[in-house]
Short mmCIF file of C-alpha atoms in Angstrom, two decimals:
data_model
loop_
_atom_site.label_atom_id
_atom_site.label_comp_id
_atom_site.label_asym_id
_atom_site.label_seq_id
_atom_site.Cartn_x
_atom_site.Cartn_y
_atom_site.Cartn_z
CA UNK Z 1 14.02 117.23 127.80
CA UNK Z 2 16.34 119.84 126.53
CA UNK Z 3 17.19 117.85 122.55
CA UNK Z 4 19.15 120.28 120.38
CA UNK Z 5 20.29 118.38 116.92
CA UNK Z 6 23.03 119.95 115.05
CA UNK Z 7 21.36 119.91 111.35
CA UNK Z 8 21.60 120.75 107.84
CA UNK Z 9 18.29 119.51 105.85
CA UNK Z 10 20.62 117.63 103.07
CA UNK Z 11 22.75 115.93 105.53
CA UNK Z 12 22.26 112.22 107.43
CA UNK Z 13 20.58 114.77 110.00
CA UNK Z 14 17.59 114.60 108.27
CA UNK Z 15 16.86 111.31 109.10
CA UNK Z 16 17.72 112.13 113.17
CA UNK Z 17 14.43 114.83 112.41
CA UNK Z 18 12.69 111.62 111.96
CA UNK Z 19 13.80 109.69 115.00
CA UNK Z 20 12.74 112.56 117.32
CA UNK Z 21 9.48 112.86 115.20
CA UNK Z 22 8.91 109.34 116.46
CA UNK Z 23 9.84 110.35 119.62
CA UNK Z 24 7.14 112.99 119.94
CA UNK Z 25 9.62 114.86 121.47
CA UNK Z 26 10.51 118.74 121.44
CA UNK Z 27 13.93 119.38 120.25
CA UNK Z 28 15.46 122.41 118.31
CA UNK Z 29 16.96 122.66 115.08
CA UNK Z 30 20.57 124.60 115.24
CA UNK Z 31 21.46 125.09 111.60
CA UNK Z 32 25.25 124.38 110.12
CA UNK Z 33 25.86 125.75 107.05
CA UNK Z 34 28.18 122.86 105.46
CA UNK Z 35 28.25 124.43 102.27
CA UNK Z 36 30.60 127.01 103.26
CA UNK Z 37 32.28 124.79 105.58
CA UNK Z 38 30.52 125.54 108.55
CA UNK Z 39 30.42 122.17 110.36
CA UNK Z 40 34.65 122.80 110.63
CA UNK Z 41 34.19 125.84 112.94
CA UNK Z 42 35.71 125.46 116.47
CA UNK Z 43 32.21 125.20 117.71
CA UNK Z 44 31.34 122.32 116.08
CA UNK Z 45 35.21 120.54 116.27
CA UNK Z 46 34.56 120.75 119.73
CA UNK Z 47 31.28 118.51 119.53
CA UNK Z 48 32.41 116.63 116.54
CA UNK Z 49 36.12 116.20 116.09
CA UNK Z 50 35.15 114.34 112.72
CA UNK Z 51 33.60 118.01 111.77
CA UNK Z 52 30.46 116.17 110.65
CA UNK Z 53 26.39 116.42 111.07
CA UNK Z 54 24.81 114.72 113.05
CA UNK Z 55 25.80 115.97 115.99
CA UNK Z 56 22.72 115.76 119.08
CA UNK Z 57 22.88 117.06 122.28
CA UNK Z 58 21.13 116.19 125.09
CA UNK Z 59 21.61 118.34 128.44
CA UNK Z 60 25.63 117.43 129.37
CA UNK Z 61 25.22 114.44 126.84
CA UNK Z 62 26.81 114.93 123.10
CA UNK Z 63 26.12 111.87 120.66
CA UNK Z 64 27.53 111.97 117.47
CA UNK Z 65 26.69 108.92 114.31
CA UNK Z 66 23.47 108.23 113.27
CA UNK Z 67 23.25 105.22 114.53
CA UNK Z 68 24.23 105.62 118.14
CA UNK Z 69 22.14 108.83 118.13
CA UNK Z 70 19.16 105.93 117.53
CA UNK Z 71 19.87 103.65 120.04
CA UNK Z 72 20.61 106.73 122.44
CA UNK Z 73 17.45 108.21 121.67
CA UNK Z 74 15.20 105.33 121.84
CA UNK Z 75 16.57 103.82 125.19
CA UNK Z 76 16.78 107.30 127.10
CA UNK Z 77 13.05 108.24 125.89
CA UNK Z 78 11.48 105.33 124.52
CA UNK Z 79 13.02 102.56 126.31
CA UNK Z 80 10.38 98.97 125.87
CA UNK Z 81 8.53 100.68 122.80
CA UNK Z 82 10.74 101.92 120.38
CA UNK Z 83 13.73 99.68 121.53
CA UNK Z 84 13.28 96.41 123.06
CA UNK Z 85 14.78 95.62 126.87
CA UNK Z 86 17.39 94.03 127.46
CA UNK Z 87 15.84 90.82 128.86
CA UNK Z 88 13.41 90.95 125.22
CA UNK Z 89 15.21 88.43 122.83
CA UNK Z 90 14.33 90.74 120.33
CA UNK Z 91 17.05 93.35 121.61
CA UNK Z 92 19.43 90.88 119.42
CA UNK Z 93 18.00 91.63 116.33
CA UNK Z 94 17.18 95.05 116.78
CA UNK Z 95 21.09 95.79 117.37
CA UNK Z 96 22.00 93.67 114.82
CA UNK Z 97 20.06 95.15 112.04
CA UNK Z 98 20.64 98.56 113.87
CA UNK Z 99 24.78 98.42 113.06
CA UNK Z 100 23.77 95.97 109.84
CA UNK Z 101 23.66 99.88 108.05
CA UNK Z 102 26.20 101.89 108.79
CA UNK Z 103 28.70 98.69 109.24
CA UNK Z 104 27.88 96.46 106.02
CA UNK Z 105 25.22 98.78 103.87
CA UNK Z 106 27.36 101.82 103.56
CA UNK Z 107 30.59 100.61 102.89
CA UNK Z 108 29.25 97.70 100.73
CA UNK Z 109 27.09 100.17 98.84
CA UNK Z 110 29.92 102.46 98.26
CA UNK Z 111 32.57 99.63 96.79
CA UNK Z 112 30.15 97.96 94.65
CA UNK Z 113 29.65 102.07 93.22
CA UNK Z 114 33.09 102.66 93.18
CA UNK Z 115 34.38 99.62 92.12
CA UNK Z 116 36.45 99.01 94.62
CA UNK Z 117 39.25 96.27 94.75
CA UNK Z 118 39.31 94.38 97.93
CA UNK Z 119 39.18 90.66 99.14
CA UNK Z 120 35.65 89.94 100.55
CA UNK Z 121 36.68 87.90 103.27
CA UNK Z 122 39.01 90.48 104.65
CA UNK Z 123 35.79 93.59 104.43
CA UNK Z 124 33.39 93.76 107.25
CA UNK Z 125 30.99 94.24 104.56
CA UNK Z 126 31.72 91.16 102.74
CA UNK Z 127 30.36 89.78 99.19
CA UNK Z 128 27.75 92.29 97.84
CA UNK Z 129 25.26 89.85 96.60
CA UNK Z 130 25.72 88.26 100.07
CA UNK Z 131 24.95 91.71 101.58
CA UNK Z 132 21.84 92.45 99.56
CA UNK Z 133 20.25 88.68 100.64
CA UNK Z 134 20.50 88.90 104.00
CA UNK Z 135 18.88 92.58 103.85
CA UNK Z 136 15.99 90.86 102.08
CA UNK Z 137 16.27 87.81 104.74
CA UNK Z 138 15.73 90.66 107.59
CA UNK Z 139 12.77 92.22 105.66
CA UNK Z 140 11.16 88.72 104.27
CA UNK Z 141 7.38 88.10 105.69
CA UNK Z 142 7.75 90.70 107.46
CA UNK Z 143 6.42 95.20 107.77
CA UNK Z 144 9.51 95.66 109.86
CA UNK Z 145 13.17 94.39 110.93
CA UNK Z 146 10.86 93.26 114.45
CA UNK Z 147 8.00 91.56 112.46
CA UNK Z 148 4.65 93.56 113.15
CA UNK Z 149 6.61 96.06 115.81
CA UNK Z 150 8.08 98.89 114.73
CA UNK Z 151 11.58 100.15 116.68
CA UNK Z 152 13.90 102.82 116.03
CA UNK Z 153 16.12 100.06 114.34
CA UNK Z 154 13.93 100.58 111.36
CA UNK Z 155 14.33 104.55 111.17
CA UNK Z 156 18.87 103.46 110.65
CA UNK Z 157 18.23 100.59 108.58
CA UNK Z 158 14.83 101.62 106.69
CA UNK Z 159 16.24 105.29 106.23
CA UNK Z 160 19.38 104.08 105.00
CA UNK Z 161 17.62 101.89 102.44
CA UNK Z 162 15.66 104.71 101.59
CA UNK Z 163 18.05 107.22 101.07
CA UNK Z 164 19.97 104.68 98.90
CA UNK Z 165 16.61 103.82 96.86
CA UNK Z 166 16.10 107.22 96.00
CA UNK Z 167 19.39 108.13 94.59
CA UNK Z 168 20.08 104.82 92.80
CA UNK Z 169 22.53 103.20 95.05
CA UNK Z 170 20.64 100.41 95.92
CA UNK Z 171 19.11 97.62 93.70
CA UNK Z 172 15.23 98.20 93.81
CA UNK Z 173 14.29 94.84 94.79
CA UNK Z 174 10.83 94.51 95.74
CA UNK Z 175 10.66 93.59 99.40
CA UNK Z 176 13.16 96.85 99.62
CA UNK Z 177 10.59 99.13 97.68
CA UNK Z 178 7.43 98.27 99.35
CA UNK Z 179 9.67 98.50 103.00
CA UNK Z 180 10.81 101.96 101.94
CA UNK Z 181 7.24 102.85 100.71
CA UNK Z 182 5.77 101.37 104.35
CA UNK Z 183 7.98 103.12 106.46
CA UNK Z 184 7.61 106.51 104.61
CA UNK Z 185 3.98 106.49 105.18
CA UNK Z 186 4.55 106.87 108.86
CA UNK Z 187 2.72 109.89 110.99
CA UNK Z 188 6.39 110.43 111.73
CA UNK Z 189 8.38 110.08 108.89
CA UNK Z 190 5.51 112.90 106.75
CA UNK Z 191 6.07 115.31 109.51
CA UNK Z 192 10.16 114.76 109.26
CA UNK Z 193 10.22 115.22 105.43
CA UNK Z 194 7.89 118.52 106.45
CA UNK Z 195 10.33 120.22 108.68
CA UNK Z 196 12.83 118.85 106.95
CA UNK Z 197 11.32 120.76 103.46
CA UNK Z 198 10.38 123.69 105.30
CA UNK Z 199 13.84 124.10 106.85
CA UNK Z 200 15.47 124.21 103.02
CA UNK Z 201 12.65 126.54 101.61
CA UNK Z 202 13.56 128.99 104.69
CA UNK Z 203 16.96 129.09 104.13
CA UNK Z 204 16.44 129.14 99.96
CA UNK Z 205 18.42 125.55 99.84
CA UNK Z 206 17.76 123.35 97.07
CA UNK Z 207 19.73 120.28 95.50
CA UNK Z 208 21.51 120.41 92.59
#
């Protein structure tokens, strides 16, 4: 296993620390300096047209978005426990909730800020209200988007509800709050937010 992630602790590669923290995995940390516009260097074009983190690669294998680094991850190296098979009826809703985050909670997150102007029925992301119940439909009775069973689904659709949580771009509902809260406690997640932390204080990075 030869897992080199393309990372900047403030980016969405943070939350790719915590999917190979699930992982157990080893994997090293190559450091882009976007504030000086170092994810546009040839270097990183050449992984990334986009010229964006994350970026993972994996031997001759380069996987770009969060998401698909998740689903890459978890069927290459944790195939049956951290994603379901493809015979499992529960592959359905862990690929549905999976793409539910980058496809509907992003974009819907983002108009509803910005008040955008669009017709719902024409945006994948639809009617915001809409959006928000059937994220608390997914979440309702249950510790994760699989019931009982944790799956890398719930490090792209738990992170992004965390990461939205945390800087107000999300309605604190409570079945979203005590999700966030559940999935934060992880072994996994502490030791992500750790090397995450660490990797800022080494490099003197701090939010402003």
């Amino acid at each position: 296993m030869s897992l080199i992630l393309y990372h900047h602790p403030f980016s969405r590669a943070a939350n790719v620390v915590w999917m190979l923290e699930e992982l157990e995995a080893e994997y090293e940390l190559r450091h882009v300096d976007i504030t000086s516009g170092g994810q546009k260097t040839p270097e990183i074009l050449s992984l990334n047209p986009m010229g964006k983190l994350p970026i993972l690669v994996d031997g001759d294998a380069v996987v770009t978005e969060s998401a698909a680094i998740a689903l890459y991850l978890a069927d290459r190296y944790a195939y049956g426990r951290l994603a379901p098979r493809v015979e499992d009826p529960a592959r359905g809703t862990y690929l549905r909730w999976s793409f539910f985050a980058p496809s509907v909670i992003e974009p819907g997150a983002m108009a509803k800020l910005a008040g955008w102007s669009f017709k719902p029925g024409q945006a994948g992301w639809g009617e915001h209200e809409a959006m928000l119940a059937a994220m608390e439909g997914a979440l309702a009775g249950k510790d994760y988007v699989l019931g009982d069973t944790f799956s890398m689904a719930d490090t792209v659709f738990g992170g992004t509800i965390r990461y939205m949580l945390t800087f107000k771009m999300l309605e604190p509902r409570p079945v979203f709050t005590a999700y966030a809260e559940r999935i934060a406690s992880r072994p996994a997640a502490k030791r992500a937010e750790a090397r995450n932390a660490r990797e800022a204080a080494e490099r003197g990075l701090g939010r402003k």
